[in-house]
Amino acid sequence: FKSKEIVYDSIEDTRRLLQSRNLHTLSADFYAGVLLAADTLTHYGITVKLDVFDTENSITKINEIVGSHDFSKTDAIIGPLIPSNFDYLSTKTTLRDVPKVAPLSTNPVALRNAVFQSVTPKSFLRKRMFEYLDKSLNREDNIVLVVDSLNRNIEKELLAMFPKATLLRPEKSNYLLPELVDSLLVDSLPNKVILESQDFSLISSASSQMSAQLTDMRSVQLFTTYRSNAYENSNLSQKQLGDLQFTYTADRLPLKLGEYNHFQNHYIRTFGKPPNRTAVRAYDLVLDLILRKVYRGDLKSINEIGETDYQESRFLYQKENNAFQNTGYFLLQHDDFAIKELKK
C-alpha cells in the first residue's frame, strides 16, 4: 500500500494520488477484491481470517514482518504484489513450507518450494497460440507477418511454421505505410495477418490499416501470439478489432461491458463503483484458493483439482518440482464489440 507516503492532511493531493494508476491504487483495488471474496465465502459457511501487512515496497519492511510474526499455521501468503519482493520473500527459510502465491504480475517469479504462480506465463500463452495457428491457418492463404524489431525471434519461429509468409516491415517510428499494406494484401485469398508487438503505436497503426482494407472482395483476419497490456489502451478501436476478428490467447476473459452481474452489483453496493480488472483478479484468486483448500484440506495437492472458472479468471495448476504454475487460459476472438471464447 505504501500508506506512509499518502499525505492525508491534503485532500487535493490525496485525491490526485488515488485517481492515478500507481502502487497505492493497485494495492487498494486488490485488497477490495480480497475483502469481497472473503465476504462471499461467509455466505457458504466458510470463515476467512485475514492478516494484512503493508510491505511498503521495502525489503527492510518484509524482513521486519517475517521476523516478528509466526506464519507456521498460515494457509497461504498472497503477495507481495511486486515480483522482485515476492522472490525475496520466497527465499526466507521460515516460510519454506508455507504456500506463497504470486498474485498479479505477468513477470515470472522463481518457482521455489511452495510457490504458486497464479498468473499463466507469457511463454505458455504464446506456445498455445502457436499450436492454434499451426492447426487452424491454411498454408495456402496469404499469411502476412507484421513484427517489430524486438520480436525477431518470434518472427523466425513463425517463418519456420509458415515459410511462404510475407514480411511486412514497420517503419522506424512503428507505423505501417498504407500503400505497402494495400500492395501486400490480396483479393483472391483470405488474408491472415499475425501482429507481434507490444508497442501501442504499431498495434494501433496495424489494426487501423488492416481494418481499412476490409471490403466485400477482401477478407482480413488479425492474430497475435501474445496480447500485451498495450491492447488495454482506451484509444485502441474495439470496433476495428471486432471487424478483424482479432484472435489470441489470454489468462482472462473480460466481463461484458454494460452488463452488471451479481458479483459486480455486490461490489458496487460495497465500494460505490464497479470493480476494475485488479479487483476482479483478487476476487477470483482468493475464491479459488480457499475453495481448493477447503476441498482438499491444504494447497499442496492443488494440482489434483481440475480447471476452475470464476468471474474473469481460469485456474489449472501444474506441479513443477515443489512449486505450482497456473496453466489455465482462454482462446479468444473479438466479435463486433464483444469478445467470445473459441473452442481450443
mmCIF file of C-alpha atoms in Angstrom, residues 54-237:
data_model
loop_
_atom_site.group_PDB
_atom_site.id
_atom_site.type_symbol
_atom_site.label_atom_id
_atom_site.label_comp_id
_atom_site.label_asym_id
_atom_site.label_seq_id
_atom_site.Cartn_x
_atom_site.Cartn_y
_atom_site.Cartn_z
ATOM 1 C CA ASP A 54 1.822 -3.280 4.171
ATOM 2 C CA THR A 55 5.291 -4.207 2.906
ATOM 3 C CA GLU A 56 5.760 -0.589 1.731
ATOM 4 C CA ASN A 57 7.608 -1.957 -1.316
ATOM 5 C CA SER A 58 10.567 -2.375 1.025
ATOM 6 C CA ILE A 59 12.887 -5.325 1.667
ATOM 7 C CA THR A 60 13.541 -3.942 5.151
ATOM 8 C CA LYS A 61 9.829 -3.951 5.906
ATOM 9 C CA ILE A 62 9.464 -7.507 4.568
ATOM 10 C CA ASN A 63 12.248 -8.645 6.908
ATOM 11 C CA GLU A 64 10.548 -6.875 9.785
ATOM 12 C CA ILE A 65 7.186 -8.528 9.087
ATOM 13 C CA VAL A 66 8.651 -12.020 8.621
ATOM 14 C CA GLY A 67 10.838 -11.663 11.724
ATOM 15 C CA SER A 68 8.030 -10.502 14.019
ATOM 16 C CA HIS A 69 5.198 -12.851 13.014
ATOM 17 C CA ASP A 70 4.630 -16.605 13.138
ATOM 18 C CA PHE A 71 3.330 -17.838 9.779
ATOM 19 C CA SER A 72 3.644 -21.549 10.534
ATOM 20 C CA LYS A 73 -0.144 -22.007 10.732
ATOM 21 C CA THR A 74 -0.931 -19.747 7.780
ATOM 22 C CA ASP A 75 -2.760 -21.480 4.918
ATOM 23 C CA ALA A 76 -1.387 -19.114 2.281
ATOM 24 C CA ILE A 77 0.553 -15.897 1.869
ATOM 25 C CA ILE A 78 -0.699 -13.863 -1.087
ATOM 26 C CA GLY A 79 1.912 -11.407 -2.335
ATOM 27 C CA PRO A 80 3.836 -9.175 -2.229
ATOM 28 C CA LEU A 81 2.453 -7.798 -5.485
ATOM 29 C CA ILE A 82 5.857 -6.753 -6.874
ATOM 30 C CA PRO A 83 7.638 -9.848 -8.332
ATOM 31 C CA SER A 84 11.102 -8.881 -7.009
ATOM 32 C CA ASN A 85 9.693 -8.504 -3.498
ATOM 33 C CA PHE A 86 7.814 -11.774 -3.865
ATOM 34 C CA ASP A 87 11.011 -13.532 -4.950
ATOM 35 C CA TYR A 88 12.792 -12.156 -1.915
ATOM 36 C CA LEU A 89 10.019 -13.334 0.407
ATOM 37 C CA SER A 90 10.159 -16.832 -1.084
ATOM 38 C CA THR A 91 13.831 -17.141 -0.054
ATOM 39 C CA LYS A 92 13.004 -16.866 3.666
ATOM 40 C CA THR A 93 13.715 -20.209 5.322
ATOM 41 C CA THR A 94 10.991 -19.757 7.944
ATOM 42 C CA LEU A 95 8.439 -19.607 5.116
ATOM 43 C CA ARG A 96 9.845 -22.509 3.114
ATOM 44 C CA ASP A 97 6.818 -24.774 3.538
ATOM 45 C CA VAL A 98 4.162 -22.058 3.703
ATOM 46 C CA PRO A 99 2.210 -21.680 0.420
ATOM 47 C CA LYS A 100 3.276 -18.392 -1.178
ATOM 48 C CA VAL A 101 1.089 -17.108 -4.006
ATOM 49 C CA ALA A 102 2.300 -14.703 -6.697
ATOM 50 C CA PRO A 103 -0.971 -12.900 -7.370
ATOM 51 C CA LEU A 104 -0.918 -10.389 -10.165
ATOM 52 C CA SER A 105 2.117 -9.730 -12.332
ATOM 53 C CA THR A 106 2.766 -11.430 -15.666
ATOM 54 C CA ASN A 107 6.501 -11.185 -14.944
ATOM 55 C CA PRO A 108 7.893 -14.598 -13.952
ATOM 56 C CA VAL A 109 8.838 -15.440 -10.374
ATOM 57 C CA ALA A 110 11.284 -18.031 -9.084
ATOM 58 C CA LEU A 111 9.442 -21.343 -8.641
ATOM 59 C CA ARG A 112 10.882 -22.196 -5.235
ATOM 60 C CA ASN A 113 9.399 -24.585 -2.685
ATOM 61 C CA ALA A 114 5.670 -23.991 -2.058
ATOM 62 C CA VAL A 115 5.498 -21.109 -4.553
ATOM 63 C CA PHE A 116 2.246 -20.800 -6.509
ATOM 64 C CA GLN A 117 2.467 -18.717 -9.680
ATOM 65 C CA SER A 118 -1.205 -17.895 -10.167
ATOM 66 C CA VAL A 119 -0.693 -15.947 -13.410
ATOM 67 C CA THR A 120 -0.435 -18.009 -16.584
ATOM 68 C CA PRO A 121 3.017 -17.225 -18.033
ATOM 69 C CA LYS A 122 3.534 -15.361 -21.294
ATOM 70 C CA SER A 123 5.592 -18.249 -22.698
ATOM 71 C CA PHE A 124 2.737 -20.703 -22.098
ATOM 72 C CA LEU A 125 0.133 -18.443 -23.735
ATOM 73 C CA ARG A 126 2.426 -17.977 -26.722
ATOM 74 C CA LYS A 127 3.017 -21.720 -27.052
ATOM 75 C CA ARG A 128 -0.707 -22.435 -27.069
ATOM 76 C CA MET A 129 -1.306 -19.743 -29.698
ATOM 77 C CA PHE A 130 1.418 -21.196 -31.910
ATOM 78 C CA GLU A 131 -0.364 -24.544 -31.667
ATOM 79 C CA TYR A 132 -3.648 -22.925 -32.651
ATOM 80 C CA LEU A 133 -2.113 -21.139 -35.639
ATOM 81 C CA ASP A 134 -0.382 -24.324 -36.781
ATOM 82 C CA LYS A 135 -3.676 -26.200 -36.642
ATOM 83 C CA SER A 136 -6.014 -23.502 -37.977
ATOM 84 C CA LEU A 137 -4.238 -21.499 -40.685
ATOM 85 C CA ASN A 138 -4.182 -22.777 -44.236
ATOM 86 C CA ARG A 139 -0.624 -22.572 -45.607
ATOM 87 C CA GLU A 140 -2.071 -21.551 -48.991
ATOM 88 C CA ASP A 141 -3.722 -18.429 -47.575
ATOM 89 C CA ASN A 142 -1.969 -15.072 -47.801
ATOM 90 C CA ILE A 143 -0.191 -15.079 -44.426
ATOM 91 C CA VAL A 144 1.410 -11.734 -43.581
ATOM 92 C CA LEU A 145 3.753 -11.169 -40.626
ATOM 93 C CA VAL A 146 3.955 -7.725 -39.030
ATOM 94 C CA VAL A 147 6.763 -7.929 -36.470
ATOM 95 C CA ASP A 148 8.683 -5.149 -34.743
ATOM 96 C CA SER A 149 12.429 -5.200 -34.092
ATOM 97 C CA LEU A 150 12.007 -6.508 -30.530
ATOM 98 C CA ASN A 151 10.286 -9.703 -31.672
ATOM 99 C CA ARG A 152 12.607 -11.040 -34.379
ATOM 100 C CA ASN A 153 12.945 -14.347 -32.512
ATOM 101 C CA ILE A 154 9.159 -14.795 -32.754
ATOM 102 C CA GLU A 155 9.344 -13.907 -36.433
ATOM 103 C CA LYS A 156 11.844 -16.730 -37.005
ATOM 104 C CA GLU A 157 9.528 -19.222 -35.312
ATOM 105 C CA LEU A 158 6.583 -18.056 -37.393
ATOM 106 C CA LEU A 159 8.582 -18.272 -40.623
ATOM 107 C CA ALA A 160 9.615 -21.815 -39.731
ATOM 108 C CA MET A 161 5.928 -22.663 -39.353
ATOM 109 C CA PHE A 162 4.770 -20.634 -42.384
ATOM 110 C CA PRO A 163 7.718 -20.483 -44.811
ATOM 111 C CA LYS A 164 5.609 -18.853 -47.566
ATOM 112 C CA ALA A 165 4.537 -15.996 -45.307
ATOM 113 C CA THR A 166 5.118 -12.407 -46.448
ATOM 114 C CA LEU A 167 7.011 -9.974 -44.193
ATOM 115 C CA LEU A 168 5.528 -6.507 -43.741
ATOM 116 C CA ARG A 169 8.152 -4.395 -42.018
ATOM 117 C CA PRO A 170 7.031 -1.426 -39.890
ATOM 118 C CA GLU A 171 8.674 1.955 -40.412
ATOM 119 C CA LYS A 172 11.234 3.135 -37.845
ATOM 120 C CA SER A 173 8.549 5.068 -35.973
ATOM 121 C CA ASN A 174 6.487 1.876 -35.689
ATOM 122 C CA TYR A 175 3.722 2.531 -38.179
ATOM 123 C CA LEU A 176 2.677 0.899 -41.444
ATOM 124 C CA LEU A 177 2.601 2.596 -44.826
ATOM 125 C CA PRO A 178 -0.951 2.355 -46.251
ATOM 126 C CA GLU A 179 0.267 1.796 -49.817
ATOM 127 C CA LEU A 180 2.524 -1.053 -48.671
ATOM 128 C CA VAL A 181 -0.311 -2.701 -46.755
ATOM 129 C CA ASP A 182 -2.573 -2.391 -49.787
ATOM 130 C CA SER A 183 0.037 -3.949 -52.081
ATOM 131 C CA LEU A 184 0.656 -6.978 -49.845
ATOM 132 C CA LEU A 185 -2.969 -7.905 -49.149
ATOM 133 C CA VAL A 186 -4.906 -9.677 -51.900
ATOM 134 C CA ASP A 187 -8.483 -10.210 -53.031
ATOM 135 C CA SER A 188 -8.004 -13.749 -54.323
ATOM 136 C CA LEU A 189 -7.165 -15.389 -50.956
ATOM 137 C CA PRO A 190 -8.055 -14.925 -47.287
ATOM 138 C CA ASN A 191 -5.511 -12.580 -45.670
ATOM 139 C CA LYS A 192 -4.226 -13.806 -42.302
ATOM 140 C CA VAL A 193 -2.143 -11.169 -40.525
ATOM 141 C CA ILE A 194 -0.041 -12.056 -37.478
ATOM 142 C CA LEU A 195 0.998 -8.992 -35.468
ATOM 143 C CA GLU A 196 3.875 -9.263 -32.998
ATOM 144 C CA SER A 197 4.475 -6.122 -30.977
ATOM 145 C CA GLN A 198 3.936 -4.685 -27.508
ATOM 146 C CA ASP A 199 4.162 -1.138 -28.855
ATOM 147 C CA PHE A 200 0.844 0.703 -28.891
ATOM 148 C CA SER A 201 1.761 2.865 -31.902
ATOM 149 C CA LEU A 202 2.326 -0.160 -34.115
ATOM 150 C CA ILE A 203 -0.682 -2.049 -32.742
ATOM 151 C CA SER A 204 -2.927 0.945 -33.416
ATOM 152 C CA SER A 205 -1.462 1.527 -36.885
ATOM 153 C CA ALA A 206 -1.732 -2.138 -37.864
ATOM 154 C CA SER A 207 -5.321 -2.573 -36.674
ATOM 155 C CA SER A 208 -6.363 0.671 -38.377
ATOM 156 C CA GLN A 209 -4.630 -0.127 -41.674
ATOM 157 C CA MET A 210 -5.868 -3.727 -41.786
ATOM 158 C CA SER A 211 -9.418 -2.696 -40.957
ATOM 159 C CA ALA A 212 -9.334 -0.144 -43.774
ATOM 160 C CA GLN A 213 -8.558 -2.984 -46.223
ATOM 161 C CA LEU A 214 -11.761 -4.874 -45.492
ATOM 162 C CA THR A 215 -14.189 -4.994 -48.428
ATOM 163 C CA ASP A 216 -16.708 -7.431 -49.850
ATOM 164 C CA MET A 217 -13.853 -8.714 -52.026
ATOM 165 C CA ARG A 218 -11.067 -8.699 -49.455
ATOM 166 C CA SER A 219 -11.115 -10.543 -46.115
ATOM 167 C CA VAL A 220 -8.557 -9.838 -43.402
ATOM 168 C CA GLN A 221 -8.171 -11.539 -40.027
ATOM 169 C CA LEU A 222 -5.734 -10.430 -37.324
ATOM 170 C CA PHE A 223 -3.853 -12.654 -34.842
ATOM 171 C CA THR A 224 -1.117 -12.292 -32.238
ATOM 172 C CA THR A 225 0.787 -14.875 -30.226
ATOM 173 C CA TYR A 226 0.878 -12.528 -27.227
ATOM 174 C CA ARG A 227 -1.657 -9.876 -26.324
ATOM 175 C CA SER A 228 0.178 -7.484 -24.010
ATOM 176 C CA ASN A 229 -1.226 -4.713 -21.815
ATOM 177 C CA ALA A 230 -0.719 -2.301 -24.730
ATOM 178 C CA TYR A 231 -4.022 -3.620 -26.077
ATOM 179 C CA GLU A 232 -5.752 -2.241 -22.965
ATOM 180 C CA ASN A 233 -5.208 1.330 -24.212
ATOM 181 C CA SER A 234 -8.605 3.025 -24.413
ATOM 182 C CA ASN A 235 -7.595 4.711 -27.679
ATOM 183 C CA LEU A 236 -7.433 1.366 -29.475
ATOM 184 C CA SER A 237 -10.565 0.852 -31.567
#
